[in-house]
Amino acid sequence: MYKKTILILLLFTGLLYGESATIQPMVKSAVLPGWGQASLEKSKRARIFRFTEVSLISACIGAYTFSGHQANQYKSFAVEHAGVDSHGKNHEYWVDIGNYTDMENYNAEHLRFRDMESLYAENEGWDWNWDSKKNKKSFENMRIKSDLLALTGKFIIGGIVVNHILSSIDALYLTRLEKIESISLMPTISPNGLQVIYLKVEFHL
């Protein structure tokens, strides 16, 4: 919902303030990287931003897909080797069963720390008991791999956002660059004998 709201605001802003009721290149690139560059006939820049966007989105989808696949694997593995009921379990539960051999050891340690809120109730589907330390370790490795893939997906989403920002900034730069009519250097001699060079930039509106 939040992303949709931003998109609507960007489109509305472009239509409201754009020239001749058209979307400004900066807004276009904020919505879709490379769109603003393409509208300014900068095809090479547009291809770079588009390729980056497609690559990041593909990588993000891949990361979350493999993370989900790995999660399904470690849950099935825990059902087989620890006797867990996988339905309705949150991520914290899967972390806990990878750190303790069984629920009894988990509850005993948390009782020593007087952490009553973290205890698991017996006979309510929270029980687990690993058949071997090796299988518990294998489960933990799968769970960590899944979490790392999900974390990678989050970082890639950040990269996608950055790509949108950079593309919009680049489109704004190109827009300003097109409005420059002339650039001239005017060397002058000051009264104290120093040579001063003025840079004169003229814009067309």
Short mmCIF file of C-alpha atoms in Angstrom, two decimals, residues 11-193:
data_model
loop_
_atom_site.label_atom_id
_atom_site.label_comp_id
_atom_site.label_asym_id
_atom_site.label_seq_id
_atom_site.Cartn_x
_atom_site.Cartn_y
_atom_site.Cartn_z
CA LEU A 11 2.72 10.35 -11.27
CA PHE A 12 0.43 13.09 -9.96
CA THR A 13 3.37 15.41 -9.33
CA GLY A 14 4.69 14.87 -12.83
CA LEU A 15 1.33 15.57 -14.42
CA LEU A 16 0.71 18.61 -12.25
CA TYR A 17 4.05 20.35 -12.68
CA GLY A 18 5.30 18.92 -15.97
CA GLU A 19 5.48 20.96 -19.12
CA SER A 20 2.46 20.57 -21.44
CA ALA A 21 0.82 18.18 -18.97
CA THR A 22 3.50 15.53 -19.51
CA ILE A 23 5.42 13.59 -16.91
CA GLN A 24 8.81 15.10 -16.20
CA PRO A 25 11.87 12.90 -16.97
CA MET A 26 12.95 12.90 -13.32
CA VAL A 27 9.57 11.51 -12.26
CA LYS A 28 9.63 8.95 -15.07
CA SER A 29 13.00 7.65 -13.91
CA ALA A 30 11.86 7.59 -10.29
CA VAL A 31 8.99 5.31 -11.35
CA LEU A 32 10.94 3.23 -13.87
CA PRO A 33 14.75 3.64 -14.11
CA GLY A 34 15.83 4.56 -17.62
CA TRP A 35 12.42 5.88 -18.68
CA GLY A 36 13.41 9.51 -18.19
CA GLN A 37 16.72 8.99 -19.99
CA ALA A 38 14.90 7.36 -22.92
CA SER A 39 12.51 10.32 -23.17
CA LEU A 40 15.56 12.60 -23.38
CA GLU A 41 17.00 10.37 -26.14
CA LYS A 42 19.89 9.17 -24.00
CA SER A 43 19.56 5.53 -25.02
CA LYS A 44 22.90 4.36 -23.60
CA ARG A 45 22.14 5.72 -20.13
CA ALA A 46 18.61 4.31 -20.35
CA ARG A 47 19.94 0.83 -21.16
CA ILE A 48 22.32 0.93 -18.19
CA PHE A 49 19.59 1.78 -15.71
CA ARG A 50 17.14 -0.70 -17.26
CA PHE A 51 19.70 -3.50 -17.23
CA THR A 52 20.56 -2.73 -13.61
CA GLU A 53 16.87 -2.76 -12.66
CA VAL A 54 16.16 -6.07 -14.39
CA SER A 55 19.28 -7.65 -12.89
CA LEU A 56 18.44 -6.51 -9.36
CA ILE A 57 14.81 -7.61 -9.59
CA SER A 58 15.84 -11.01 -10.96
CA ALA A 59 18.40 -11.43 -8.19
CA CYS A 60 15.85 -10.39 -5.57
CA ILE A 61 13.26 -12.87 -6.83
CA GLY A 62 15.90 -15.58 -6.94
CA ALA A 63 17.07 -14.88 -3.40
CA TYR A 64 13.57 -15.03 -1.91
CA THR A 65 12.64 -18.07 -4.01
CA PHE A 66 15.66 -20.07 -2.86
CA SER A 67 15.15 -18.84 0.70
CA GLY A 68 11.58 -20.15 0.67
CA HIS A 69 12.68 -23.44 -0.88
CA GLN A 70 15.36 -23.85 1.79
CA ALA A 71 12.81 -23.02 4.52
CA ASN A 72 10.50 -25.74 3.25
CA GLN A 73 13.42 -28.16 3.30
CA TYR A 74 14.48 -27.47 6.88
CA LYS A 75 10.89 -27.62 8.12
CA SER A 76 10.36 -31.01 6.48
CA PHE A 77 13.70 -32.15 7.88
CA ALA A 78 12.65 -31.11 11.40
CA VAL A 79 9.34 -32.93 11.06
CA GLU A 80 11.20 -36.12 10.12
CA HIS A 81 14.09 -35.97 12.58
CA ALA A 82 12.74 -33.95 15.53
CA GLY A 83 9.08 -34.91 15.48
CA VAL A 84 7.82 -31.33 15.29
CA ASP A 85 4.45 -30.09 14.14
CA SER A 86 5.34 -27.48 11.52
CA HIS A 87 1.94 -25.77 11.36
CA GLY A 88 1.58 -22.29 12.83
CA LYS A 89 5.19 -21.92 13.95
CA ASN A 90 6.97 -18.55 13.83
CA HIS A 91 10.59 -17.94 12.90
CA GLU A 92 11.70 -17.75 16.54
CA TYR A 93 10.53 -21.32 17.08
CA TRP A 94 12.71 -22.63 14.25
CA VAL A 95 15.70 -20.76 15.67
CA ASP A 96 15.07 -22.27 19.11
CA ILE A 97 14.83 -25.88 17.97
CA GLY A 98 18.13 -25.51 16.15
CA ASN A 99 19.82 -24.43 19.37
CA TYR A 100 18.42 -27.04 21.77
CA THR A 101 18.21 -30.82 21.58
CA ASP A 102 14.65 -30.91 22.90
CA MET A 103 11.96 -28.74 24.46
CA GLU A 104 12.77 -29.94 27.97
CA ASN A 105 16.34 -28.63 27.79
CA TYR A 106 15.10 -25.36 26.31
CA ASN A 107 12.53 -24.79 29.06
CA ALA A 108 14.98 -25.80 31.80
CA GLU A 109 17.55 -23.23 30.70
CA HIS A 110 14.98 -20.44 30.41
CA LEU A 111 13.61 -21.30 33.84
CA ARG A 112 17.11 -20.79 35.26
CA PHE A 113 17.15 -17.34 33.68
CA ARG A 114 13.59 -16.71 34.97
CA ASP A 115 12.49 -16.04 31.39
CA MET A 116 8.95 -17.32 31.93
CA GLU A 117 7.47 -15.64 28.83
CA SER A 118 9.66 -17.66 26.47
CA LEU A 119 8.67 -21.11 27.78
CA TYR A 120 6.91 -23.56 25.50
CA ALA A 121 3.84 -25.33 26.86
CA GLU A 122 3.78 -29.10 26.76
CA ASN A 123 1.19 -31.06 24.76
CA GLU A 124 0.31 -28.04 22.64
CA GLY A 125 2.25 -28.92 19.51
CA TRP A 126 5.51 -27.22 20.47
CA ASP A 127 7.46 -30.37 21.43
CA TRP A 128 10.61 -31.42 19.63
CA ASN A 129 13.31 -33.98 20.25
CA TRP A 130 16.23 -34.41 17.84
CA ASP A 131 17.22 -37.96 17.02
CA SER A 132 20.90 -36.96 16.73
CA LYS A 133 23.18 -33.97 17.16
CA LYS A 134 24.30 -34.38 13.56
CA ASN A 135 20.75 -33.90 12.27
CA LYS A 136 20.22 -30.92 14.57
CA LYS A 137 23.37 -29.35 13.12
CA SER A 138 22.24 -30.08 9.56
CA PHE A 139 18.91 -28.44 10.29
CA GLU A 140 20.60 -25.36 11.74
CA ASN A 141 22.81 -25.01 8.66
CA MET A 142 19.77 -25.12 6.39
CA ARG A 143 17.91 -22.59 8.53
CA ILE A 144 20.86 -20.18 8.54
CA LYS A 145 21.25 -20.52 4.76
CA SER A 146 17.57 -19.69 4.29
CA ASP A 147 17.85 -16.63 6.54
CA LEU A 148 20.96 -15.39 4.74
CA LEU A 149 19.19 -15.66 1.39
CA ALA A 150 16.23 -13.70 2.76
CA LEU A 151 18.62 -11.07 4.14
CA THR A 152 20.31 -10.87 0.74
CA GLY A 153 16.89 -10.22 -0.78
CA LYS A 154 16.38 -7.30 1.59
CA PHE A 155 19.73 -5.78 0.62
CA ILE A 156 18.87 -6.17 -3.06
CA ILE A 157 15.59 -4.32 -2.47
CA GLY A 158 17.70 -1.50 -1.06
CA GLY A 159 19.76 -1.60 -4.25
CA ILE A 160 16.59 -1.34 -6.35
CA VAL A 161 15.52 1.76 -4.40
CA VAL A 162 18.99 3.30 -4.90
CA ASN A 163 18.80 2.58 -8.63
CA HIS A 164 15.50 4.47 -8.84
CA ILE A 165 16.98 7.42 -6.95
CA LEU A 166 20.14 7.55 -9.06
CA SER A 167 18.16 7.30 -12.28
CA SER A 168 15.88 10.17 -11.26
CA ILE A 169 18.88 12.32 -10.25
CA ASP A 170 20.58 11.54 -13.56
CA ALA A 171 17.41 12.46 -15.47
CA LEU A 172 17.21 15.75 -13.57
CA TYR A 173 20.87 16.44 -14.43
CA LEU A 174 20.25 15.73 -18.12
CA THR A 175 17.17 17.97 -18.08
CA ARG A 176 19.15 20.85 -16.61
CA LEU A 177 21.98 20.18 -19.05
CA GLU A 178 19.65 20.50 -22.03
CA LYS A 179 18.52 23.94 -20.86
CA ILE A 180 22.06 25.38 -21.00
CA GLU A 181 22.30 27.69 -24.01
CA SER A 182 25.94 28.67 -23.70
CA ILE A 183 28.97 28.51 -21.44
CA SER A 184 31.67 31.14 -21.69
CA LEU A 185 34.84 32.03 -19.84
CA MET A 186 35.62 35.69 -19.27
CA PRO A 187 39.17 36.40 -18.06
CA THR A 188 39.61 39.83 -16.45
CA ILE A 189 42.42 41.64 -14.70
CA SER A 190 41.63 42.96 -11.25
CA PRO A 191 43.10 46.28 -9.97
CA ASN A 192 45.68 44.43 -7.87
CA GLY A 193 47.01 42.69 -10.96
#
